[in-house]
Amino acid sequence: MKRNNAQPHAFSCYIRGHKRAISEGFLMPWQRPLKSLMTILTLAICFYIPLFLWTLWLNYDELKQSWQNQGSIAIFIESTVDLKETGIFLQEIKDLPIVESASVLNSDAIKNQLSKDEQLSQIISLITAHDLPRQISVSVFAETTADEIEVFINNLSINPQVEYISYDKQWLSQLKALTNTLLQIARISAFMFILIVMVILANTIANEITDHKNELRLLELIGASWAQVRRSFLYMGTFFGIYAGIIAVIFIAISFRWLKDTINSLVQNFGIDITLHGLSFQQIALVIIISLLITWLAARLSLSSQMLNQVQD
Amino acid sequence: MKRNNAQPHAFSCYIRGHKRAISEGFLMPWQRPLKSLMTILTLAICFYIPLFLWTLWLNYDELKQSWQNQGSIAIFIESTVDLKETGIFLQEIKDLPIVESASVLNSDAIKNQLSKDEQLSQIISLITAHDLPRQISVSVFAETTADEIEVFINNLSINPQVEYISYDKQWLSQLKALTNTLLQIARISAFMFILIVMVILANTIANEITDHKNELRLLELIGASWAQVRRSFLYMGTFFGIYAGIIAVIFIAISFRWLKDTINSLVQNFGIDITLHGLSFQQIALVIIISLLITWLAARLSLSSQMLNQVQD
Amino acid sequence: MINFNRVSKSYGKDNKALRDVSFTVEAGEMLFLTGHSGAGKTTILKLLMLMQDVSYGQIKVNGQDISCMKSRKIPAYRRNIGMIFQDHRLLENKTVLDNIALSLQIRGYSDTLSYKKANAALVQVGIAEKANFYPQELSSGQQQRVGIARAFVAKPDIILADEPTGNLDPDLSLDLMKIFEKLNSLGITILIASHDLFLIKRLQKRVLVLEKGELIDDFSPQKNMYTP
Amino acid sequence: MINFNRVSKSYGKDNKALRDVSFTVEAGEMLFLTGHSGAGKTTILKLLMLMQDVSYGQIKVNGQDISCMKSRKIPAYRRNIGMIFQDHRLLENKTVLDNIALSLQIRGYSDTLSYKKANAALVQVGIAEKANFYPQELSSGQQQRVGIARAFVAKPDIILADEPTGNLDPDLSLDLMKIFEKLNSLGITILIASHDLFLIKRLQKRVLVLEKGELIDDFSPQKNMYTP
Ligand SMILES: Nc1ncnc2c1ncn2[C@@H]1O[C@H](COP(=O)(O)OP(=O)(O)OP(=O)(O)O)[C@@H](O)[C@H]1O
Ligand SMILES: Nc1ncnc2c1ncn2[C@@H]1O[C@H](COP(=O)(O)OP(=O)(O)OP(=O)(O)O)[C@@H](O)[C@H]1O
Ligand SMILES: [Mg+2]
Ligand SMILES: [Mg+2]
């Protein structure tokens, strides 16, 4: 019963099928340009929101490190210790792995430091100069954790040369609390946003697929395998992902441009030195690849649910 | 050529049409429950995001007022002024409209106050007690602006009894900078989110309407006026709005429940006294009415664009 | 009552669906429109239904030029016409009965009356037992009959039927033609596009013959009959 | 080759579309399936196409019971069948030519060969000039012919035609039947559901008659002819 159908070779069929699917998947969004634009914008927004949060987080991380540095440690030296001994002690401290820098301050320097505070300076100017003890001021490396600092201080405080150690415990604990809160909020919003993005993304892609329901059904009926049926729709999803990823990156660039000036003026007021960073080239590439994978996956999932839902007719 | 068609009365037709449209609009989402659920969730998310920002803003506004209060003003009195004159002067200050409370501090009280700071207390304990000038501490009302405080201070500083006035200019300016930044960010995000919500909302409702394109076309062809055609779709939009509004409010409640503990622990660390407020009943009602109006409007707009797009066939 | 005056309809440049077609149909007449596939039968009905714009010429219905009708008057105009579509066009999410009743509800009838009349129409076309089915659960012939019932249930002034018997066997076709004749006897003008020559021969009515968009013949029942 | 063994199909409880239908079609046969509207003609074709599941009984094609076919074998099975649908089912966003070529592309043919064959098929059904039109720009009869071309272009083993001449005039119907007879002479089995008695009479083939889901008659061309 077979006629001279000249059934083509399997591999060349496969390649041919993919080529066709790519060009079809590419053309599909252009059949209804306005609708596709809306879909792409929606997807772009879906990618934009978590991307924005992520970029902010990257910036905050950097900021946090510079803040941690500000809590320097003051070691008050016993008045019995002379200047030479102090010098040796300073060198010992400098050699410790967590210490970035250390220096001896005399009482004038301390007063000078105190007088930077507007309210205190008035008081200080009214106080007759008085002997303050010698003091070593220590800065630790940015990576140092609060626990490491705790250990460092405990070790020093048993040293007989040390009268008292003061460090801004409060600053560090406040910073920790702030970081924890932001982390918690970031976690909650990441969770929420992933939910949101999933719902909207699935809905958007599913709508796009449902629009082609009859087409899917017909392809099945004229004998296309399920892989053939869905192929061009998967490519369509991929193209949507690429477009949406690009637009999301553009959105990020625009909103960081906007934010930069605002943040800069704020930061100057607080005397912190940071600059807002956008996305690097690698990060942009990563974003587009991820968005492409996500839409591909979403298309795949809603295609299989479409297959399961297929009513008999 | 007219037959006994017994054309019914216009007003009863109108009422009847609306009754039918309401029940149809109500039933429409249930024809494809899963799809409608997705639509409602998407809309709910659209309403949730700006609503969340708005609620946070309401809370921040309250917080800001309590912060402003913290910057109290210290007036140092000339040493020539005796205790009785100081008392009269205190009364004068207390009578000023912007002053909430004022009190005289002697040098011990000042030292006491300074020693609250961990780092300073060490220094102070090392300084032999010294005569500090008398000082009046003033708190202003929360509503007072920075400008009003400026005027108040300028007026006082020309008073011969006053040696010097210190107030935390930095705190106020930092607060102002922070508020400005937040306001700017809130503006940008409000703008972005309104854009986002518009795109997603329009897309979602438009998809819902496009699903019924053939129905719209057919109703037109069997002689329904455009008002009749769109009526049940407008009601459908309205019902979507109500459902979505309710879900958005539930989302807000859930996320505030989550945030509450986190924020509370943060706030304790900074020694600020606030509690996070959710939405009041009136606010909830307002939200649902607004979401209903928005979806109604979106449905109306995408219906008319549908009418304009209608191809001839 | 219906008057085509040198009507042409073209889609794009070289695609003329109708060329210079003129004819007049009196009120209360019943006639057939025939011709090969693609001759322009459906196009004539679509023009009358204002589903397409005339490219050239003029169509008058009850003396009014319909191509310059104000858009807010179109619904009322369409309510005077019942159309049977070649592709049925039933609402998928409504039952058969709802589909037919809709036609009356739109005209403002109460639900009770609408459903009573819709049921009667279903009985007439012989699918009373399918009243609560959805259109996609019917065979094509059954769907076609629902479309027919929807068109005549509100007793419009004009019925336009596009291939109303395309999915029906000869016996059923004749039964339906009897319904059309009965409606016609009430004074309703009926225009049927069909290529069912067997049927056309049986009914002995006026026949307009189209060929590639041109009106090539107009046989009156009084004059010699159309014998293909 | 096609064997129905006491096949029943019911939708819900009291809605039997087919009752206890048994018949055998030999490879290379050409036969008609007729009956009133709603008799179950389309249902038989849909069962063969695996568009519906059998409720009771067994259908064998080439000796294989199709109701227990593995789902990954279904596409290959369907590629052996060309079906003409009563409602055409063309892809709206593809041109007429693309619609026909698709059928070949799915089977792995190169684009050049697919379009060459598709063009030839279009010429055969007589709408070569509409190759680059979209389906919704065609008249119903033209759409139907596109569906016919799509079904036979890949020369499958079996062609199932559901009312292939429902929107065509008698002359065109006969032309198309000639195409079917030519395909049949190549060894293709052809099953045509139709209520066009004129056509059935002319073709002198075997006729299966359905009535309310039951097979009531089986006329062979050798035996006495079906005269309704
Ligand atoms: N939207 C359109 N765009 C382009 N061409 C069209 C369009 N609609 C119809 N045509 C063309 O106009 C011609 C007449 O079509 P029409 O549907 O009136 O034919 P018909 O007489 O109803 O045929 P049938 O008996 O097959 O239904 C056909 O050649 C068709 O291709
Ligand atoms: N999905 C369905 N659900 C319920 N009933 C159905 C369904 N499909 C078909 N039927 C019923 O099965 C019966 C046979 O339908 P079928 O389509 O096979 O008829 P047919 O012989 O093709 O008629 P026609 O000549 O009108 O096309 C009809 O009464 C129809 O109402
Ligand atoms: Mg037609
Ligand atoms: Mg059928």
Coordinates of N, CA and C in Angstrom, one line a residue, chain A residues 75-77 79 83 86 103-116 124-125 127-137 163, chain B residues 120 123 126-127:
Chain A
I75 N 41.2 52.4 72.0 CA 41.8 51.7 73.2 C 42.5 52.8 74.1
F76 N 42.0 52.9 75.3 CA 42.6 53.9 76.2 C 43.7 53.2 77.0
I77 N 44.9 53.8 77.0 CA 46.1 53.2 77.5 C 46.3 53.7 79.0
S79 N 47.8 55.2 82.3 CA 48.7 56.3 82.3 C 50.1 55.9 82.7
L83 N 55.5 56.4 76.5 CA 55.3 56.6 75.0 C 56.0 55.5 74.2
T86 N 54.0 52.3 74.4 CA 52.8 52.5 73.6 C 53.1 52.2 72.1
S103 N 46.4 54.0 65.1 CA 47.3 55.1 65.3 C 47.1 55.6 66.7
V104 N 48.1 56.3 67.3 CA 48.0 56.8 68.7 C 47.4 58.2 68.6
L105 N 46.5 58.6 69.4 CA 46.0 59.9 69.5 C 46.3 60.5 70.9
N106 N 46.8 61.7 70.9 CA 47.0 62.4 72.2 C 45.7 63.2 72.6
S107 N 45.7 63.8 73.8 CA 44.5 64.4 74.3 C 44.0 65.5 73.4
D108 N 44.9 66.3 72.8 CA 44.5 67.4 71.9 C 43.7 66.8 70.7
A109 N 44.2 65.7 70.2 CA 43.5 65.1 69.0 C 42.2 64.6 69.4
I110 N 42.1 64.1 70.7 CA 40.7 63.6 71.1 C 39.8 64.8 71.2
K111 N 40.3 65.9 71.8 CA 39.4 67.0 72.0 C 39.0 67.6 70.6
N112 N 39.9 67.5 69.7 CA 39.7 68.0 68.4 C 38.5 67.1 67.7
Q113 N 38.7 65.8 67.9 CA 37.7 64.9 67.4 C 36.3 65.2 68.0
L114 N 36.3 65.4 69.3 CA 35.0 65.6 70.0 C 34.4 66.9 69.5
S115 N 35.2 67.9 69.2 CA 34.7 69.2 68.9 C 34.1 69.3 67.5
K116 N 34.2 68.1 66.8 CA 33.5 68.1 65.5 C 32.0 68.1 65.7
I124 N 32.9 71.5 75.3 CA 34.3 71.3 75.4 C 35.0 72.6 75.5
S125 N 34.6 73.6 74.7 CA 35.3 74.9 74.7 C 35.1 75.6 76.1
I127 N 35.1 73.9 78.9 CA 35.9 73.1 79.8 C 37.3 73.5 79.7
T128 N 38.0 73.7 80.8 CA 39.4 74.0 80.7 C 40.1 72.7 80.3
A129 N 41.1 72.8 79.5 CA 41.9 71.7 79.0 C 42.3 70.8 80.2
H130 N 42.2 69.6 80.0 CA 42.5 68.6 81.1 C 43.2 67.4 80.5
D131 N 44.0 66.8 81.3 CA 44.7 65.7 80.8 C 43.8 64.5 80.4
L132 N 43.8 64.1 79.2 CA 43.1 62.9 78.8 C 44.1 61.8 78.6
P133 N 43.7 60.6 78.8 CA 44.7 59.5 78.7 C 45.1 59.3 77.2
R134 N 46.2 58.7 76.9 CA 46.6 58.4 75.6 C 45.6 57.3 75.0
Q135 N 45.5 57.3 73.7 CA 44.4 56.5 73.1 C 44.9 55.9 71.8
I136 N 44.7 54.7 71.5 CA 45.0 54.1 70.1 C 43.7 53.9 69.4
S137 N 43.6 54.5 68.2 CA 42.4 54.3 67.4 C 42.6 53.2 66.4
E163 N 43.6 50.4 79.7 CA 42.8 50.8 80.8 C 41.3 50.5 80.4
Chain B
L120 N 31.3 58.8 75.2 CA 31.5 60.0 75.9 C 31.6 59.8 77.4
I123 N 35.0 59.5 78.8 CA 35.8 60.7 78.8 C 35.3 61.6 80.0
L126 N 36.5 60.8 83.3 CA 37.9 61.1 83.4 C 38.2 62.6 83.6
I127 N 37.2 63.4 83.3 CA 37.3 64.9 83.4 C 36.8 65.2 84.8

